[in-house]
mmCIF file of C-alpha atoms in Angstrom:
data_model
loop_
_atom_site.group_PDB
_atom_site.id
_atom_site.type_symbol
_atom_site.label_atom_id
_atom_site.label_comp_id
_atom_site.label_asym_id
_atom_site.label_seq_id
_atom_site.Cartn_x
_atom_site.Cartn_y
_atom_site.Cartn_z
ATOM 1 C CA UNK A 1 -268.466 62.236 129.814
ATOM 2 C CA UNK A 2 -265.511 63.953 128.062
ATOM 3 C CA UNK A 3 -264.753 61.129 125.595
ATOM 4 C CA UNK A 4 -263.699 62.408 122.168
ATOM 5 C CA UNK A 5 -264.322 60.053 119.256
ATOM 6 C CA UNK A 6 -261.878 61.883 117.008
ATOM 7 C CA UNK A 7 -259.047 61.104 119.445
ATOM 8 C CA UNK A 8 -259.884 57.393 119.285
ATOM 9 C CA UNK A 9 -259.930 57.531 115.479
ATOM 10 C CA UNK A 10 -256.566 59.292 115.477
ATOM 11 C CA UNK A 11 -254.965 56.721 117.785
ATOM 12 C CA UNK A 12 -256.438 53.841 115.789
ATOM 13 C CA UNK A 13 -254.917 55.298 112.619
ATOM 14 C CA UNK A 14 -251.550 55.836 114.308
ATOM 15 C CA UNK A 15 -251.493 52.184 115.368
ATOM 16 C CA UNK A 16 -252.445 51.104 111.840
ATOM 17 C CA UNK A 17 -255.389 49.045 113.069
ATOM 18 C CA UNK A 18 -258.832 48.490 111.616
ATOM 19 C CA UNK A 19 -262.067 48.411 113.561
ATOM 20 C CA UNK A 20 -262.224 44.619 113.321
ATOM 21 C CA UNK A 21 -258.666 44.315 114.622
ATOM 22 C CA UNK A 22 -259.560 46.559 117.550
ATOM 23 C CA UNK A 23 -262.578 44.362 118.333
ATOM 24 C CA UNK A 24 -260.289 41.315 118.358
ATOM 25 C CA UNK A 25 -257.782 43.095 120.637
ATOM 26 C CA UNK A 26 -260.522 44.089 123.073
ATOM 27 C CA UNK A 27 -261.602 40.459 123.280
ATOM 28 C CA UNK A 28 -258.016 39.487 124.142
ATOM 29 C CA UNK A 29 -258.062 42.144 126.866
ATOM 30 C CA UNK A 30 -261.070 40.419 128.463
ATOM 31 C CA UNK A 31 -263.414 43.143 127.261
ATOM 32 C CA UNK A 32 -265.390 41.617 124.346
ATOM 33 C CA UNK A 33 -267.477 44.144 122.457
ATOM 34 C CA UNK A 34 -269.625 43.855 119.330
ATOM 35 C CA UNK A 35 -268.441 45.539 116.112
ATOM 36 C CA UNK A 36 -271.544 47.717 116.192
ATOM 37 C CA UNK A 37 -270.621 48.996 119.665
ATOM 38 C CA UNK A 38 -267.101 49.972 118.541
ATOM 39 C CA UNK A 39 -268.570 51.685 115.469
ATOM 40 C CA UNK A 40 -270.732 53.802 117.744
ATOM 41 C CA UNK A 41 -267.713 54.762 119.819
ATOM 42 C CA UNK A 42 -265.933 55.868 116.663
ATOM 43 C CA UNK A 43 -269.004 57.814 115.519
ATOM 44 C CA UNK A 44 -269.308 59.509 118.911
ATOM 45 C CA UNK A 45 -272.863 58.220 119.352
ATOM 46 C CA UNK A 46 -272.342 56.120 122.463
ATOM 47 C CA UNK A 47 -269.226 56.834 124.601
ATOM 48 C CA UNK A 48 -267.373 53.883 126.134
ATOM 49 C CA UNK A 49 -267.513 53.213 129.859
ATOM 50 C CA UNK A 50 -264.513 53.489 132.179
ATOM 51 C CA UNK A 51 -263.537 49.824 131.861
ATOM 52 C CA UNK A 52 -263.847 50.107 128.069
ATOM 53 C CA UNK A 53 -261.481 53.092 128.017
ATOM 54 C CA UNK A 54 -258.912 51.160 130.027
ATOM 55 C CA UNK A 55 -259.169 48.203 127.636
ATOM 56 C CA UNK A 56 -258.893 50.533 124.630
ATOM 57 C CA UNK A 57 -255.779 52.111 126.107
ATOM 58 C CA UNK A 58 -254.150 48.707 126.587
ATOM 59 C CA UNK A 59 -255.101 47.597 123.085
ATOM 60 C CA UNK A 60 -253.716 50.788 121.504
ATOM 61 C CA UNK A 61 -250.631 51.181 123.731
ATOM 62 C CA UNK A 62 -251.641 54.483 125.263
ATOM 63 C CA UNK A 63 -253.483 56.009 128.240
ATOM 64 C CA UNK A 64 -257.245 56.467 128.758
ATOM 65 C CA UNK A 65 -256.589 60.221 128.816
ATOM 66 C CA UNK A 66 -255.685 60.015 125.130
ATOM 67 C CA UNK A 67 -259.399 59.555 124.467
ATOM 68 C CA UNK A 68 -260.865 61.278 127.519
ATOM 69 C CA UNK A 69 -258.886 64.174 129.074
ATOM 70 C CA UNK A 70 -261.043 63.974 132.222
ATOM 71 C CA UNK A 71 -260.117 60.366 132.972
ATOM 72 C CA UNK A 72 -258.321 60.728 136.305
ATOM 73 C CA UNK A 73 -254.805 59.415 136.924
ATOM 74 C CA UNK A 74 -254.254 56.985 139.783
ATOM 75 C CA UNK A 75 -251.203 57.798 141.821
ATOM 76 C CA UNK A 76 -249.568 55.728 144.565
ATOM 77 C CA UNK A 77 -251.900 55.544 147.551
ATOM 78 C CA UNK A 78 -254.647 57.463 145.781
ATOM 79 C CA UNK A 79 -258.253 56.449 145.201
ATOM 80 C CA UNK A 80 -259.307 55.946 141.603
ATOM 81 C CA UNK A 81 -261.674 58.749 140.581
ATOM 82 C CA UNK A 82 -263.060 58.444 137.088
ATOM 83 C CA UNK A 83 -265.169 61.424 136.076
ATOM 84 C CA UNK A 84 -267.585 59.472 133.878
ATOM 85 C CA UNK A 85 -270.914 60.906 134.942
ATOM 86 C CA UNK A 86 -274.237 61.642 133.308
ATOM 87 C CA UNK A 87 -274.902 64.697 131.165
ATOM 88 C CA UNK A 88 -277.202 65.880 133.952
ATOM 89 C CA UNK A 89 -274.213 65.866 136.347
ATOM 90 C CA UNK A 90 -272.000 67.620 133.814
ATOM 91 C CA UNK A 91 -274.641 70.332 133.472
ATOM 92 C CA UNK A 92 -274.771 70.694 137.255
ATOM 93 C CA UNK A 93 -270.974 71.060 137.335
ATOM 94 C CA UNK A 94 -271.195 73.741 134.656
ATOM 95 C CA UNK A 95 -273.877 75.676 136.554
ATOM 96 C CA UNK A 96 -271.784 75.554 139.722
ATOM 97 C CA UNK A 97 -268.765 76.802 137.781
ATOM 98 C CA UNK A 98 -270.710 79.767 136.424
ATOM 99 C CA UNK A 99 -272.401 80.570 139.735
ATOM 100 C CA UNK A 100 -269.644 79.912 142.282
ATOM 101 C CA UNK A 101 -266.447 79.780 140.227
ATOM 102 C CA UNK A 102 -265.577 76.212 141.253
ATOM 103 C CA UNK A 103 -264.156 73.499 139.000
ATOM 104 C CA UNK A 104 -265.244 69.872 138.686
ATOM 105 C CA UNK A 105 -262.095 68.814 140.503
ATOM 106 C CA UNK A 106 -262.830 71.151 143.425
ATOM 107 C CA UNK A 107 -266.390 69.856 143.714
ATOM 108 C CA UNK A 108 -265.131 66.256 143.559
ATOM 109 C CA UNK A 109 -262.716 67.085 146.381
ATOM 110 C CA UNK A 110 -265.704 68.181 148.463
ATOM 111 C CA UNK A 111 -267.900 65.253 147.386
ATOM 112 C CA UNK A 112 -267.100 62.929 150.358
ATOM 113 C CA UNK A 113 -267.882 65.714 152.814
ATOM 114 C CA UNK A 114 -271.158 66.630 151.130
ATOM 115 C CA UNK A 115 -272.157 62.985 150.768
ATOM 116 C CA UNK A 116 -271.448 62.269 154.441
ATOM 117 C CA UNK A 117 -273.621 65.213 155.482
ATOM 118 C CA UNK A 118 -276.510 64.123 153.252
ATOM 119 C CA UNK A 119 -276.187 60.486 154.315
ATOM 120 C CA UNK A 120 -276.349 61.554 157.977
ATOM 121 C CA UNK A 121 -279.496 63.563 157.262
ATOM 122 C CA UNK A 122 -280.932 60.505 155.484
ATOM 123 C CA UNK A 123 -280.365 58.327 158.555
ATOM 124 C CA UNK A 124 -282.204 60.903 160.684
ATOM 125 C CA UNK A 125 -285.341 60.829 158.504
ATOM 126 C CA UNK A 126 -287.193 58.276 160.735
ATOM 127 C CA UNK A 127 -286.420 60.383 163.841
ATOM 128 C CA UNK A 128 -287.761 63.449 162.061
ATOM 129 C CA UNK A 129 -290.908 61.503 161.163
ATOM 130 C CA UNK A 130 -291.410 60.505 164.801
ATOM 131 C CA UNK A 131 -291.093 64.141 165.862
ATOM 132 C CA UNK A 132 -293.633 65.221 163.238
ATOM 133 C CA UNK A 133 -296.022 62.479 164.356
ATOM 134 C CA UNK A 134 -295.758 63.518 168.037
ATOM 135 C CA UNK A 135 -296.432 67.138 167.082
ATOM 136 C CA UNK A 136 -299.469 66.110 165.035
ATOM 137 C CA UNK A 137 -300.927 64.085 167.895
ATOM 138 C CA UNK A 138 -300.323 66.888 170.420
ATOM 139 C CA UNK A 139 -302.242 69.283 168.184
ATOM 140 C CA UNK A 140 -305.129 66.895 167.620
ATOM 141 C CA UNK A 141 -304.238 66.069 164.037
ATOM 142 C CA UNK A 142 -304.249 62.548 162.539
ATOM 143 C CA UNK A 143 -301.147 60.429 162.914
ATOM 144 C CA UNK A 144 -298.576 60.813 160.136
ATOM 145 C CA UNK A 145 -297.197 57.274 160.529
ATOM 146 C CA UNK A 146 -297.489 54.668 157.753
ATOM 147 C CA UNK A 147 -297.224 50.886 157.573
ATOM 148 C CA UNK A 148 -293.805 51.185 155.952
ATOM 149 C CA UNK A 149 -292.189 53.279 158.693
ATOM 150 C CA UNK A 150 -290.672 50.255 160.405
ATOM 151 C CA UNK A 151 -288.683 49.419 157.242
ATOM 152 C CA UNK A 152 -287.305 52.954 157.088
ATOM 153 C CA UNK A 153 -286.349 52.769 160.763
ATOM 154 C CA UNK A 154 -284.614 49.458 160.216
ATOM 155 C CA UNK A 155 -282.692 50.990 157.305
ATOM 156 C CA UNK A 156 -281.587 53.843 159.542
ATOM 157 C CA UNK A 157 -280.429 51.478 162.279
ATOM 158 C CA UNK A 158 -278.442 49.460 159.738
ATOM 159 C CA UNK A 159 -276.915 52.656 158.311
ATOM 160 C CA UNK A 160 -278.531 51.997 154.946
ATOM 161 C CA UNK A 161 -278.835 55.614 153.833
ATOM 162 C CA UNK A 162 -280.557 54.652 150.559
ATOM 163 C CA UNK A 163 -283.248 52.706 152.405
ATOM 164 C CA UNK A 164 -284.284 49.067 152.116
ATOM 165 C CA UNK A 165 -286.386 47.299 149.502
ATOM 166 C CA UNK A 166 -289.498 45.394 150.543
ATOM 167 C CA UNK A 167 -290.772 42.117 149.099
ATOM 168 C CA UNK A 168 -294.264 43.048 150.250
ATOM 169 C CA UNK A 169 -295.909 44.995 147.409
ATOM 170 C CA UNK A 170 -298.391 46.477 149.883
ATOM 171 C CA UNK A 171 -295.583 48.352 151.626
ATOM 172 C CA UNK A 172 -293.962 51.475 150.256
ATOM 173 C CA UNK A 173 -290.600 52.142 151.935
ATOM 174 C CA UNK A 174 -288.598 55.174 150.908
ATOM 175 C CA UNK A 175 -285.138 55.904 149.644
ATOM 176 C CA UNK A 176 -284.010 57.834 152.728
ATOM 177 C CA UNK A 177 -281.356 59.709 150.763
ATOM 178 C CA UNK A 178 -283.992 60.986 148.331
ATOM 179 C CA UNK A 179 -286.201 62.060 151.213
ATOM 180 C CA UNK A 180 -283.308 63.961 152.792
ATOM 181 C CA UNK A 181 -282.577 65.698 149.484
ATOM 182 C CA UNK A 182 -286.239 66.721 149.178
ATOM 183 C CA UNK A 183 -286.430 68.056 152.733
ATOM 184 C CA UNK A 184 -283.163 69.958 152.655
ATOM 185 C CA UNK A 185 -284.075 71.435 149.270
ATOM 186 C CA UNK A 186 -287.388 72.676 150.665
ATOM 187 C CA UNK A 187 -285.446 74.595 153.311
ATOM 188 C CA UNK A 188 -283.451 76.377 150.582
ATOM 189 C CA UNK A 189 -286.172 76.637 147.946
ATOM 190 C CA UNK A 190 -285.112 80.159 146.955
ATOM 191 C CA UNK A 191 -281.854 78.699 145.622
ATOM 192 C CA UNK A 192 -282.452 75.064 144.614
ATOM 193 C CA UNK A 193 -285.371 72.806 143.722
ATOM 194 C CA UNK A 194 -286.141 69.088 143.667
ATOM 195 C CA UNK A 195 -289.290 69.637 141.563
ATOM 196 C CA UNK A 196 -288.088 67.315 138.769
ATOM 197 C CA UNK A 197 -285.628 65.281 140.813
ATOM 198 C CA UNK A 198 -285.746 61.713 139.505
ATOM 199 C CA UNK A 199 -284.280 60.011 142.574
ATOM 200 C CA UNK A 200 -284.088 56.243 142.920
ATOM 201 C CA UNK A 201 -285.958 53.244 144.288
ATOM 202 C CA UNK A 202 -285.268 52.138 147.881
ATOM 203 C CA UNK A 203 -281.837 50.547 148.116
ATOM 204 C CA UNK A 204 -280.569 52.135 144.892
ATOM 205 C CA UNK A 205 -278.108 55.027 144.558
ATOM 206 C CA UNK A 206 -279.731 58.119 143.006
ATOM 207 C CA UNK A 207 -278.120 60.355 140.405
ATOM 208 C CA UNK A 208 -278.309 64.060 139.623
ATOM 209 C CA UNK A 209 -281.042 63.805 136.984
ATOM 210 C CA UNK A 210 -283.827 66.315 137.450
ATOM 211 C CA UNK A 211 -282.253 68.273 140.308
ATOM 212 C CA UNK A 212 -282.278 72.047 139.850
ATOM 213 C CA UNK A 213 -278.980 73.227 141.338
ATOM 214 C CA UNK A 214 -279.641 76.939 140.759
ATOM 215 C CA UNK A 215 -283.205 78.083 140.119
ATOM 216 C CA UNK A 216 -282.310 81.714 139.386
ATOM 217 C CA UNK A 217 -279.450 80.981 136.989
ATOM 218 C CA UNK A 218 -281.403 78.355 135.051
ATOM 219 C CA UNK A 219 -284.388 80.682 134.718
ATOM 220 C CA UNK A 220 -282.069 83.400 133.413
ATOM 221 C CA UNK A 221 -280.197 81.404 130.779
ATOM 222 C CA UNK A 222 -283.356 79.700 129.462
ATOM 223 C CA UNK A 223 -285.548 82.785 129.369
ATOM 224 C CA UNK A 224 -287.621 81.128 132.103
ATOM 225 C CA UNK A 225 -288.590 78.342 129.683
ATOM 226 C CA UNK A 226 -289.598 75.392 131.868
ATOM 227 C CA UNK A 227 -289.147 72.904 129.016
ATOM 228 C CA UNK A 228 -285.516 73.970 128.555
ATOM 229 C CA UNK A 229 -284.865 73.918 132.301
ATOM 230 C CA UNK A 230 -286.158 70.355 132.484
ATOM 231 C CA UNK A 231 -284.093 69.360 129.437
ATOM 232 C CA UNK A 232 -280.916 70.714 131.069
ATOM 233 C CA UNK A 233 -281.394 69.169 134.511
ATOM 234 C CA UNK A 234 -282.380 65.813 133.005
ATOM 235 C CA UNK A 235 -279.370 65.806 130.692
ATOM 236 C CA UNK A 236 -281.230 66.209 127.404
ATOM 237 C CA UNK A 237 -278.909 69.111 126.476
ATOM 238 C CA UNK A 238 -275.164 69.339 127.128
ATOM 239 C CA UNK A 239 -274.885 72.831 128.614
ATOM 240 C CA UNK A 240 -271.115 73.283 128.279
ATOM 241 C CA UNK A 241 -271.242 72.627 124.515
ATOM 242 C CA UNK A 242 -273.970 75.226 123.981
ATOM 243 C CA UNK A 243 -272.170 77.803 126.148
ATOM 244 C CA UNK A 244 -268.997 77.266 124.130
ATOM 245 C CA UNK A 245 -270.853 77.662 120.819
ATOM 246 C CA UNK A 246 -272.483 80.898 121.976
ATOM 247 C CA UNK A 247 -269.151 82.209 123.258
ATOM 248 C CA UNK A 248 -267.511 81.634 119.865
ATOM 249 C CA UNK A 249 -270.165 83.551 117.956
ATOM 250 C CA UNK A 250 -269.157 87.007 116.776
ATOM 251 C CA UNK A 251 -272.424 88.649 117.820
ATOM 252 C CA UNK A 252 -271.738 87.935 121.496
ATOM 253 C CA UNK A 253 -273.538 85.945 124.136
ATOM 254 C CA UNK A 254 -276.782 87.686 125.084
ATOM 255 C CA UNK A 255 -279.268 86.031 127.397
ATOM 256 C CA UNK A 256 -281.744 85.854 124.520
ATOM 257 C CA UNK A 257 -279.077 84.366 122.244
ATOM 258 C CA UNK A 258 -278.205 81.745 124.831
ATOM 259 C CA UNK A 259 -281.857 80.766 125.310
ATOM 260 C CA UNK A 260 -282.273 80.434 121.540
ATOM 261 C CA UNK A 261 -279.098 78.352 121.293
ATOM 262 C CA UNK A 262 -280.350 76.049 124.043
ATOM 263 C CA UNK A 263 -283.701 75.731 122.300
ATOM 264 C CA UNK A 264 -282.005 74.887 118.994
ATOM 265 C CA UNK A 265 -279.749 72.347 120.699
ATOM 266 C CA UNK A 266 -282.761 70.735 122.332
ATOM 267 C CA UNK A 267 -284.666 70.544 119.053
ATOM 268 C CA UNK A 268 -281.611 69.199 117.207
ATOM 269 C CA UNK A 269 -281.083 66.535 119.854
ATOM 270 C CA UNK A 270 -284.727 65.472 119.616
ATOM 271 C CA UNK A 271 -284.487 65.244 115.821
ATOM 272 C CA UNK A 272 -281.256 63.238 116.045
ATOM 273 C CA UNK A 273 -282.667 60.872 118.634
ATOM 274 C CA UNK A 274 -285.860 60.474 116.625
ATOM 275 C CA UNK A 275 -283.879 59.514 113.516
ATOM 276 C CA UNK A 276 -281.809 56.994 115.487
ATOM 277 C CA UNK A 277 -284.980 55.711 117.145
ATOM 278 C CA UNK A 278 -286.687 55.110 113.805
ATOM 279 C CA UNK A 279 -283.640 53.180 112.610
ATOM 280 C CA UNK A 280 -283.795 51.034 115.732
ATOM 281 C CA UNK A 281 -287.559 50.541 115.313
ATOM 282 C CA UNK A 282 -287.045 49.271 111.758
ATOM 283 C CA UNK A 283 -284.393 46.814 112.964
ATOM 284 C CA UNK A 284 -286.615 45.666 115.832
ATOM 285 C CA UNK A 285 -289.639 45.066 113.591
ATOM 286 C CA UNK A 286 -287.491 43.039 111.167
ATOM 287 C CA UNK A 287 -286.012 41.089 114.091
ATOM 288 C CA UNK A 288 -289.458 40.183 115.448
ATOM 289 C CA UNK A 289 -291.059 39.469 112.062
ATOM 290 C CA UNK A 290 -288.241 37.094 111.132
ATOM 291 C CA UNK A 291 -289.048 34.961 114.179
ATOM 292 C CA UNK A 292 -292.830 35.362 114.428
ATOM 293 C CA UNK A 293 -294.199 36.518 111.052
ATOM 294 C CA UNK A 294 -297.805 35.633 111.875
ATOM 295 C CA UNK A 295 -297.823 37.444 115.190
ATOM 296 C CA UNK A 296 -296.048 40.438 113.654
ATOM 297 C CA UNK A 297 -298.751 40.723 110.993
ATOM 298 C CA UNK A 298 -301.514 40.388 113.585
ATOM 299 C CA UNK A 299 -299.937 43.078 115.798
ATOM 300 C CA UNK A 300 -299.610 45.507 112.874
ATOM 301 C CA UNK A 301 -303.251 44.936 111.942
ATOM 302 C CA UNK A 302 -304.437 45.650 115.494
ATOM 303 C CA UNK A 303 -302.332 48.836 115.645
ATOM 304 C CA UNK A 304 -303.824 50.027 112.348
ATOM 305 C CA UNK A 305 -307.420 49.201 113.268
ATOM 306 C CA UNK A 306 -307.589 49.892 116.984
ATOM 307 C CA UNK A 307 -304.791 52.222 118.137
ATOM 308 C CA UNK A 308 -304.626 55.985 118.259
ATOM 309 C CA UNK A 309 -302.255 57.521 115.734
ATOM 310 C CA UNK A 310 -298.577 57.744 116.657
ATOM 311 C CA UNK A 311 -297.972 60.794 118.819
ATOM 312 C CA UNK A 312 -301.219 60.422 120.786
ATOM 313 C CA UNK A 313 -300.598 60.179 124.529
ATOM 314 C CA UNK A 314 -302.797 59.892 127.632
ATOM 315 C CA UNK A 315 -303.422 63.043 129.662
ATOM 316 C CA UNK A 316 -301.282 61.669 132.496
ATOM 317 C CA UNK A 317 -298.139 61.967 130.344
ATOM 318 C CA UNK A 318 -295.846 64.872 131.175
ATOM 319 C CA UNK A 319 -294.135 66.878 128.431
ATOM 320 C CA UNK A 320 -290.960 64.922 129.125
ATOM 321 C CA UNK A 321 -292.860 61.610 128.854
ATOM 322 C CA UNK A 322 -294.140 62.656 125.437
ATOM 323 C CA UNK A 323 -290.678 63.665 124.213
ATOM 324 C CA UNK A 324 -289.067 60.439 125.417
ATOM 325 C CA UNK A 325 -291.776 58.357 123.766
ATOM 326 C CA UNK A 326 -291.394 60.288 120.513
ATOM 327 C CA UNK A 327 -287.598 59.909 120.327
ATOM 328 C CA UNK A 328 -287.769 56.214 121.286
ATOM 329 C CA UNK A 329 -290.343 54.787 118.847
ATOM 330 C CA UNK A 330 -288.917 51.279 119.302
ATOM 331 C CA UNK A 331 -290.648 51.244 122.694
ATOM 332 C CA UNK A 332 -293.869 50.930 120.681
ATOM 333 C CA UNK A 333 -295.767 53.184 123.046
ATOM 334 C CA UNK A 334 -299.108 52.772 121.296
ATOM 335 C CA UNK A 335 -302.511 53.130 122.929
ATOM 336 C CA UNK A 336 -305.825 51.463 122.150
ATOM 337 C CA UNK A 337 -308.605 53.781 120.981
ATOM 338 C CA UNK A 338 -311.508 52.573 123.121
ATOM 339 C CA UNK A 339 -314.032 53.901 120.597
ATOM 340 C CA UNK A 340 -312.938 51.122 118.209
ATOM 341 C CA UNK A 341 -313.607 48.300 120.682
ATOM 342 C CA UNK A 342 -316.970 46.947 119.522
ATOM 343 C CA UNK A 343 -317.603 44.557 122.423
ATOM 344 C CA UNK A 344 -316.556 47.130 125.025
ATOM 345 C CA UNK A 345 -318.880 49.746 123.539
ATOM 346 C CA UNK A 346 -321.737 47.191 123.333
ATOM 347 C CA UNK A 347 -321.365 46.261 127.020
ATOM 348 C CA UNK A 348 -321.308 49.929 128.038
ATOM 349 C CA UNK A 349 -324.463 50.657 126.055
ATOM 350 C CA UNK A 350 -326.233 47.586 127.466
ATOM 351 C CA UNK A 351 -325.430 48.539 131.041
ATOM 352 C CA UNK A 352 -326.721 52.059 130.457
ATOM 353 C CA UNK A 353 -329.957 50.923 128.820
ATOM 354 C CA UNK A 354 -330.980 48.542 131.610
ATOM 355 C CA UNK A 355 -330.435 51.241 134.225
ATOM 356 C CA UNK A 356 -327.416 49.678 135.933
ATOM 357 C CA UNK A 357 -324.152 51.495 136.520
ATOM 358 C CA UNK A 358 -322.096 51.464 133.318
ATOM 359 C CA UNK A 359 -318.936 50.231 135.031
ATOM 360 C CA UNK A 360 -317.220 48.314 132.234
ATOM 361 C CA UNK A 361 -313.476 48.049 131.703
ATOM 362 C CA UNK A 362 -311.739 48.026 128.280
ATOM 363 C CA UNK A 363 -309.910 44.868 129.374
ATOM 364 C CA UNK A 364 -313.228 43.016 129.063
ATOM 365 C CA UNK A 365 -313.021 43.423 125.288
ATOM 366 C CA UNK A 366 -311.260 40.478 123.562
ATOM 367 C CA UNK A 367 -309.421 42.821 121.175
ATOM 368 C CA UNK A 368 -307.928 44.724 124.105
ATOM 369 C CA UNK A 369 -306.818 41.503 125.787
ATOM 370 C CA UNK A 370 -305.281 40.174 122.604
ATOM 371 C CA UNK A 371 -303.364 43.404 122.030
ATOM 372 C CA UNK A 372 -301.944 43.258 125.562
ATOM 373 C CA UNK A 373 -300.932 39.629 125.059
ATOM 374 C CA UNK A 374 -299.087 40.516 121.854
ATOM 375 C CA UNK A 375 -297.388 43.462 123.573
ATOM 376 C CA UNK A 376 -296.234 41.157 126.353
ATOM 377 C CA UNK A 377 -294.848 38.650 123.857
ATOM 378 C CA UNK A 378 -292.969 41.377 121.983
ATOM 379 C CA UNK A 379 -291.570 42.768 125.243
ATOM 380 C CA UNK A 380 -290.117 39.374 126.113
ATOM 381 C CA UNK A 381 -288.343 39.059 122.779
ATOM 382 C CA UNK A 382 -287.215 42.689 122.869
ATOM 383 C CA UNK A 383 -284.755 41.845 125.648
ATOM 384 C CA UNK A 384 -282.972 39.520 123.247
ATOM 385 C CA UNK A 385 -283.031 42.189 120.528
ATOM 386 C CA UNK A 386 -281.545 44.818 122.851
ATOM 387 C CA UNK A 387 -278.567 42.558 123.541
ATOM 388 C CA UNK A 388 -277.765 42.253 119.845
ATOM 389 C CA UNK A 389 -278.456 45.948 119.176
ATOM 390 C CA UNK A 390 -276.181 47.281 121.931
#
């Protein structure tokens, strides 16, 4: 996203309009937005989407490019291409520019060709699976087929390159496009990697998040710091901004200097997100307490008495999971400390003493069940809060 908040402020001033007047104009344009949303645009915290930019341009008698230089023009007979992509995609564009000397526009020109090739590979995934299964059987190995293969084959026949969803929770169909990306990447593992590729659920269109477009270059500019590599490919850091900052420094742009700049940018982003997250948490707690004061008090008491301290995470959490939980405290990612569950501990001890297997679940403790019930209730109301917050 190349949206520049200062350009919006400048145009608003030139038109002699206030924020509230702009909100009213957007509503007239059929694009109603909350005052808080417009304030975030002006602060540069949350860039507007493509349709918002078009509405802003109409309201302020200008072009979307006056706020976003990368917003593409639409000429006669041309297809509308609006370069509003994730930070992860922007970082991938920047890596390709450094490595291969190609611009975003040149890559976008190639995009239909590359997509068609990948989509074709996706549609061939079931055929590849059949070939692998035949080879396994011929060599006396177990069959590689699964119960969900027929859904993937149906998706291929229907030209659904992203796969098909299943209503049966016992089946696990794939996003064929994701599978094709994984397989093709494995064939070129010395250049690219899908190690952290996020992908998408069957039937959904995946993005670029997590895909390592150049393993060697990323290792070089990060000092082979896996945390920084993951932050770049998942869009936690805006690479072009850091490269520009390093370039403007008088001491020059050493590899070590670039890695340090990336590390500082990552830490600064985490601190900024944490501060914004705490502000949102405060608003959320006030929102909930105003509607359910008794339940809010009960939840806080259970957290104090029975939860691990904030910042404690299960072993299954990845480093990225921990960071995202830390910068988004309003998610209330708190975990029960099983040692504090009196009934659970009593049942475990009783089972051990009488010689039976001590197979007792925390859910059998009434405190645990009550905490889950309160979490569920808060989650339901949080949807309403998110609408007012955004």
